[in-house]
Amino acid sequence: MSLQVKDLKIYYCMKRGDCKAVEDISFNIEKGESVGLVGESGCGKSTVAYSILRMLPFPGQIVDGKICLDEEDLSSLTEEEMRKYRWAKIAMVFQGAMNALNPIIRVKEQITEAIRQHEPNVSKKEALERARELFKLVGMDPNRINNYPFEFSGGMKQRAMIVMALACNPKFLIADEPTTALDVTVQAQIMELLRKLVEDLGITLMLITHDLSVVAETCKRVIIMYAGKIVESGSVLEIFAQPLHPYSQGLIASIPSIEKSRDQALASIPGQPPNLLEPPTGCRFHPRCQYSQEICSTEDPPVEEIEPDHYVACHLSSGRIVSEKYNRVIRNE
Ligand code: SF4
């Protein structure tokens, strides 16, 4: 299944004002693609995911824009119509596997109930058989389905959550920080599992993470968000080789590398993400950007295709302003 998001605007409308969590973002994910949605905590990536499933927590609301799954506009469906899509066609692996399962109900009951809720014609026996098959698919002993969640390790709980998401055979999977709180070796196993599922089942994957290195291992394309806006998108290879937006450059520079000497401090992006109740005018990154110039605080840079399939929203990359230092970084001098 393919996804088209067009001019999406999501606000959390509160007494204190509107928190502009997502502002005019557009992107496409083609059938069978694996795409990473990356950014710091609070940049709006999980909000985008919840809005696709129409599960935005109160007081979040889609203020404008369209979300289409294979051309069907999900944002215009009634809740009843949306139920036919949720889990059956598009599913999500939620953040925090440790807490997502009910600890006092056996795993098999939680999974079979989810199947039968969405497919009432499936018998208990058939649902259990399907769940056992999915356990095998994610590399777990199907007999462990009889356990309680507290008898599982963190990695096993995350695999069980992936089984839950796959229970109704969706064709589009959103994985929201699927490796948070897992140790590094289990993280690698879960990412390998997701990669394999995408290949074997022909699933389209949207992977949400703050960790660019996770995207590099799993996805072909990456979309980078900052403060509710898309600042850069393109192929993983191209963006890692030559990030054009100063925020992407900062994210990539902050990835630990075995090539750097031990004495070399990890790079970081100075400052804090802005308060989205009152986001900065112009480019939202300008208070933290080392290349910021006058135009940056007054004019919002449009998203432009700088190279084929490489989109950037920055006055520098589009040539509206010039910085010798930036040019040296881009030319790797
Ligand atoms: Fe920095 Fe200006 Fe580009 Fe924003 S538009 S990232 S402030 S140079």
Coordinates of C-alpha atoms and ligand atoms in Angstrom, one line a residue:
M1 CA 0.0 0.0 0.0
S2 CA 1.2 3.5 -0.7
L3 CA 0.7 6.6 1.5
Q4 CA 0.3 10.2 0.4
V5 CA 0.4 13.0 3.0
K6 CA -0.4 16.4 1.7
D7 CA -0.2 19.8 3.5
L8 CA -0.9 18.1 6.8
K9 CA -1.4 20.4 9.8
I10 CA -2.0 19.1 13.3
Y11 CA -2.5 21.3 16.3
Y12 CA -3.0 20.4 20.0
C13 CA -5.7 23.0 20.9
M14 CA -5.4 24.0 24.5
K15 CA -6.5 26.9 26.7
R16 CA -3.0 28.2 26.7
G17 CA -3.1 28.3 22.9
D18 CA -2.5 26.0 19.9
C19 CA 0.5 23.9 20.0
K20 CA 1.5 23.7 16.3
A21 CA 2.9 20.2 16.4
V22 CA 2.8 19.5 12.6
E23 CA 2.8 22.4 10.1
D24 CA 2.1 21.9 6.4
I25 CA 4.1 18.7 5.8
S26 CA 3.8 16.6 2.6
F27 CA 5.4 13.3 1.7
N28 CA 4.8 10.0 -0.1
I29 CA 5.7 6.5 0.7
E30 CA 5.5 4.1 -2.2
K31 CA 4.3 0.5 -2.0
G32 CA 7.0 -1.8 -0.6
E33 CA 9.2 1.1 0.5
S34 CA 10.9 1.4 3.9
V35 CA 11.1 5.0 5.0
G36 CA 12.5 6.5 8.2
L37 CA 10.9 9.5 9.8
V38 CA 13.5 11.1 12.0
G39 CA 13.9 13.9 14.4
E40 CA 14.4 14.9 18.1
S41 CA 11.7 14.1 20.6
G42 CA 8.7 16.5 20.2
C43 CA 9.4 17.2 16.5
G44 CA 6.0 15.8 15.6
K45 CA 6.9 12.4 14.1
S46 CA 4.7 10.3 16.5
T47 CA 1.9 12.8 16.0
V48 CA 2.1 12.2 12.3
A49 CA 1.9 8.4 12.9
Y50 CA -1.1 8.7 15.3
S51 CA -2.9 11.0 12.8
I52 CA -2.5 8.4 10.0
L53 CA -4.3 5.8 12.2
R54 CA -6.7 8.5 13.3
M55 CA -5.7 7.9 16.9
L56 CA -4.5 11.4 17.9
P57 CA -4.8 11.9 21.6
F58 CA -7.0 14.7 22.9
P59 CA -6.7 17.7 22.3
G60 CA -4.8 16.9 19.0
Q61 CA -6.7 17.5 15.8
I62 CA -6.0 17.5 12.1
V63 CA -6.5 21.2 11.2
D64 CA -5.9 20.8 7.5
G65 CA -4.5 18.5 4.9
K66 CA -5.0 15.0 3.5
I67 CA -3.8 11.6 4.4
C68 CA -4.5 9.1 1.6
L69 CA -3.8 5.3 1.7
D70 CA -3.9 4.0 -1.9
E71 CA -5.8 7.2 -2.9
E72 CA -8.4 6.7 -0.1
D73 CA -8.6 9.9 2.0
L74 CA -8.4 8.6 5.6
S75 CA -8.9 12.0 7.1
S76 CA -12.5 12.2 5.7
L77 CA -13.6 8.7 6.9
T78 CA -16.1 8.2 9.7
E79 CA -14.8 6.3 12.8
E80 CA -16.8 3.3 11.6
E81 CA -15.2 3.4 8.2
M82 CA -11.8 3.9 9.7
R83 CA -12.1 0.7 11.7
K84 CA -11.9 -1.3 8.4
Y85 CA -8.5 0.2 7.8
R86 CA -7.0 0.2 11.2
W87 CA -5.0 -3.0 11.9
A88 CA -6.5 -4.7 8.9
K89 CA -4.6 -2.6 6.3
I90 CA -2.5 -0.3 8.4
A91 CA -1.0 -1.2 11.8
M92 CA 1.4 0.2 14.3
V93 CA 4.1 -1.2 16.6
F94 CA 3.8 1.2 19.6
Q95 CA 6.6 2.8 21.6
G96 CA 7.4 1.1 24.9
A97 CA 6.9 -2.6 24.4
M98 CA 7.6 -3.1 28.1
N99 CA 4.3 -1.5 29.0
A100 CA 2.1 -2.1 26.0
L101 CA 0.9 -5.6 26.9
N102 CA -1.4 -6.2 29.8
P103 CA 0.9 -8.1 32.3
I104 CA -1.9 -10.2 33.9
I105 CA -3.5 -11.6 30.7
R106 CA -1.8 -14.4 28.8
V107 CA -0.2 -13.3 25.5
K108 CA -2.4 -15.7 23.5
E109 CA -5.6 -14.1 24.8
Q110 CA -4.4 -10.6 24.0
I111 CA -3.4 -11.5 20.4
T112 CA -6.4 -13.7 19.6
E113 CA -8.8 -11.1 21.0
A114 CA -7.2 -8.5 18.8
I115 CA -7.7 -10.8 15.7
R116 CA -11.3 -11.6 16.6
Q117 CA -12.2 -8.0 17.3
H118 CA -11.3 -7.0 13.7
E119 CA -12.3 -10.3 12.1
P120 CA -15.4 -11.6 13.9
N121 CA -15.7 -14.5 11.5
V122 CA -12.4 -16.0 12.6
S123 CA -12.9 -18.7 15.2
K124 CA -10.9 -18.8 18.5
K125 CA -9.0 -21.9 17.1
E126 CA -8.1 -20.2 13.8
A127 CA -7.0 -17.1 15.6
L128 CA -4.8 -19.1 17.9
E129 CA -3.3 -21.0 15.0
R130 CA -2.6 -17.7 13.2
A131 CA -0.9 -16.2 16.3
R132 CA 1.3 -19.3 16.7
E133 CA 2.4 -19.0 13.1
L134 CA 3.2 -15.4 13.6
F135 CA 5.2 -16.3 16.7
K136 CA 7.3 -18.7 14.5
L137 CA 7.6 -15.9 11.9
V138 CA 9.2 -13.5 14.4
G139 CA 11.5 -16.2 15.7
M140 CA 9.8 -17.2 18.9
D141 CA 8.8 -20.7 20.2
P142 CA 5.0 -20.8 19.5
N143 CA 4.5 -22.5 22.9
R144 CA 5.5 -19.3 24.6
I145 CA 2.2 -17.8 23.5
N146 CA 0.7 -19.4 26.6
N147 CA 2.9 -17.3 28.9
Y148 CA 2.1 -14.0 30.7
P149 CA 4.0 -10.9 29.5
F150 CA 5.9 -10.7 32.7
E151 CA 7.5 -14.0 31.8
F152 CA 9.0 -12.4 28.6
S153 CA 12.3 -10.5 28.3
G154 CA 12.2 -7.0 26.7
G155 CA 13.1 -8.3 23.2
M156 CA 10.4 -11.0 23.5
K157 CA 7.8 -8.4 24.4
Q158 CA 8.8 -6.3 21.4
R159 CA 8.5 -9.4 19.2
A160 CA 5.0 -10.1 20.7
M161 CA 4.1 -6.5 19.9
I162 CA 5.2 -7.0 16.3
V163 CA 3.0 -10.2 16.2
M164 CA 0.1 -8.1 17.5
A165 CA 0.6 -5.5 14.8
L166 CA 0.8 -8.2 12.1
A167 CA -2.2 -10.2 13.4
C168 CA -4.6 -9.0 10.8
N169 CA -2.2 -9.1 7.9
P170 CA -1.7 -5.4 7.3
K171 CA 0.1 -4.2 4.3
F172 CA 1.4 -0.9 5.8
L173 CA 3.3 -1.0 9.1
I174 CA 4.3 2.0 11.3
A175 CA 7.0 1.2 13.8
D176 CA 7.3 3.9 16.4
E177 CA 10.7 3.8 18.1
P178 CA 10.5 0.0 18.1
T179 CA 13.9 -0.4 19.9
T180 CA 13.5 2.1 22.7
A181 CA 14.6 0.6 26.1
L182 CA 16.1 -2.5 24.5
D183 CA 19.8 -3.3 24.8
V184 CA 22.0 -2.9 21.7
T185 CA 22.1 -6.5 20.6
V186 CA 18.4 -7.0 21.0
Q187 CA 17.9 -3.7 19.0
A188 CA 19.9 -5.1 16.2
Q189 CA 17.8 -8.3 16.2
I190 CA 14.5 -6.4 16.1
M191 CA 15.7 -4.2 13.3
E192 CA 16.8 -7.3 11.3
L193 CA 13.4 -8.8 12.0
L194 CA 11.6 -5.8 10.7
R195 CA 13.8 -5.7 7.6
K196 CA 13.1 -9.4 6.9
L197 CA 9.3 -8.9 7.4
V198 CA 9.2 -6.1 4.9
E199 CA 11.0 -8.3 2.4
D200 CA 9.1 -11.5 3.0
L201 CA 5.6 -10.1 3.4
G202 CA 5.9 -7.2 1.0
I203 CA 4.9 -4.8 3.7
T204 CA 5.4 -1.0 3.4
L205 CA 7.3 0.3 6.5
M206 CA 7.3 3.7 8.1
L207 CA 10.0 3.7 10.8
I208 CA 9.9 6.4 13.4
T209 CA 13.0 7.0 15.4
H210 CA 15.3 9.7 16.7
D211 CA 18.3 7.6 15.8
L212 CA 19.6 8.2 12.2
S213 CA 21.9 5.1 12.5
V214 CA 18.8 2.8 12.9
V215 CA 17.4 4.3 9.7
A216 CA 20.6 3.8 7.8
E217 CA 20.5 0.1 8.6
T218 CA 16.8 -0.4 7.8
C219 CA 15.5 2.1 5.3
K220 CA 16.2 3.2 1.7
R221 CA 14.7 6.7 2.2
V222 CA 14.6 9.2 5.1
I223 CA 12.5 12.1 6.0
I224 CA 14.0 14.5 8.6
M225 CA 11.6 16.6 10.7
Y226 CA 12.4 19.6 13.0
A227 CA 9.8 21.3 15.1
G228 CA 6.8 20.1 13.2
K229 CA 8.2 20.6 9.7
I230 CA 10.1 18.5 7.2
V231 CA 13.5 20.0 6.7
E232 CA 15.1 17.4 4.4
S233 CA 14.2 14.2 2.6
G234 CA 15.9 11.9 0.2
S235 CA 17.7 8.6 -0.2
V236 CA 19.6 7.4 2.9
L237 CA 22.8 7.1 0.9
E238 CA 22.6 10.6 -0.4
I239 CA 21.7 12.3 2.8
F240 CA 24.4 10.4 4.8
A241 CA 26.9 11.3 2.1
Q242 CA 25.9 14.9 1.8
P243 CA 23.3 16.3 4.2
L244 CA 22.3 19.7 2.9
H245 CA 20.2 21.1 5.8
P246 CA 22.2 22.4 8.8
Y247 CA 20.0 20.3 11.2
S248 CA 20.6 17.1 9.2
Q249 CA 24.3 17.9 9.3
G250 CA 24.2 18.3 13.1
L251 CA 22.2 15.0 13.5
I252 CA 24.7 13.1 11.3
A253 CA 27.7 14.7 13.0
S254 CA 26.4 13.5 16.4
I255 CA 26.4 9.8 15.4
P256 CA 29.3 8.1 17.3
S257 CA 32.0 6.8 14.8
I258 CA 34.7 4.2 15.3
E259 CA 36.9 6.3 13.0
K260 CA 36.9 9.3 15.4
S261 CA 39.7 9.4 18.0
R262 CA 38.8 8.9 21.6
D263 CA 39.7 12.5 22.5
Q264 CA 37.4 13.9 19.9
A265 CA 34.1 15.1 21.6
L266 CA 30.8 14.1 19.9
A267 CA 29.3 17.0 18.0
S268 CA 26.0 18.3 19.3
I269 CA 23.4 20.8 18.2
P270 CA 23.4 23.8 20.6
G271 CA 20.1 25.0 22.2
Q272 CA 16.7 23.3 22.7
P273 CA 13.8 22.6 20.4
P274 CA 11.4 25.5 20.3
N275 CA 8.1 25.8 22.2
L276 CA 5.5 25.0 19.6
L277 CA 2.9 27.1 21.3
E278 CA 5.0 30.0 19.9
P279 CA 7.3 28.6 17.3
P280 CA 10.1 30.9 15.9
T281 CA 9.1 33.0 12.9
G282 CA 10.7 32.2 9.6
C283 CA 12.8 29.1 9.6
R284 CA 12.0 27.3 12.9
F285 CA 15.6 26.2 13.2
H286 CA 17.1 29.7 13.0
P287 CA 17.7 30.2 16.8
R288 CA 20.0 27.2 16.7
C289 CA 21.5 27.5 13.3
Q290 CA 25.1 28.6 12.9
Y291 CA 24.5 29.9 9.4
S292 CA 21.4 31.9 10.2
Q293 CA 21.0 35.2 8.5
E294 CA 18.4 38.0 8.5
I295 CA 16.1 36.3 6.0
C296 CA 16.0 33.2 8.1
S297 CA 14.1 34.8 11.0
T298 CA 11.5 36.4 8.7
E299 CA 10.9 34.0 5.8
D300 CA 9.9 30.4 6.1
P301 CA 12.1 28.5 3.6
P302 CA 10.0 26.5 1.1
V303 CA 10.8 22.8 0.5
E304 CA 12.7 22.6 -2.8
E305 CA 14.0 19.7 -4.9
I306 CA 17.7 20.5 -4.9
E307 CA 18.7 17.3 -6.7
P308 CA 16.4 14.5 -8.1
D309 CA 14.4 13.1 -5.1
H310 CA 16.4 15.2 -2.6
Y311 CA 14.3 17.9 -1.0
V312 CA 15.5 20.6 1.4
A313 CA 13.9 23.5 3.2
C314 CA 16.8 26.0 3.7
H315 CA 17.6 29.4 2.3
L316 CA 21.3 28.3 2.0
S317 CA 20.8 25.2 -0.1
S318 CA 18.4 27.0 -2.4
G319 CA 21.0 29.8 -2.9
R320 CA 18.9 32.6 -1.4
I321 CA 21.8 33.3 1.0
V322 CA 25.5 32.4 0.8
S323 CA 27.8 31.3 3.5
E324 CA 31.4 30.5 2.8
K325 CA 31.6 28.3 5.9
Y326 CA 28.5 26.3 4.8
N327 CA 30.0 25.9 1.3
R328 CA 33.2 24.6 2.7
V329 CA 31.2 22.0 4.8
I330 CA 29.2 20.9 1.7
R331 CA 32.4 20.6 -0.3
N332 CA 34.1 18.7 2.6
E333 CA 37.0 21.1 2.7
Ligands
SF4_1 FE1 19.8 27.8 9.0 FE2 18.6 29.8 7.6 FE3 18.8 27.3 6.6 FE4 17.2 27.8 8.6 S1 17.0 28.7 6.5 S2 18.5 26.1 8.4 S3 18.3 29.3 9.8 S4 20.5 28.8 7.1

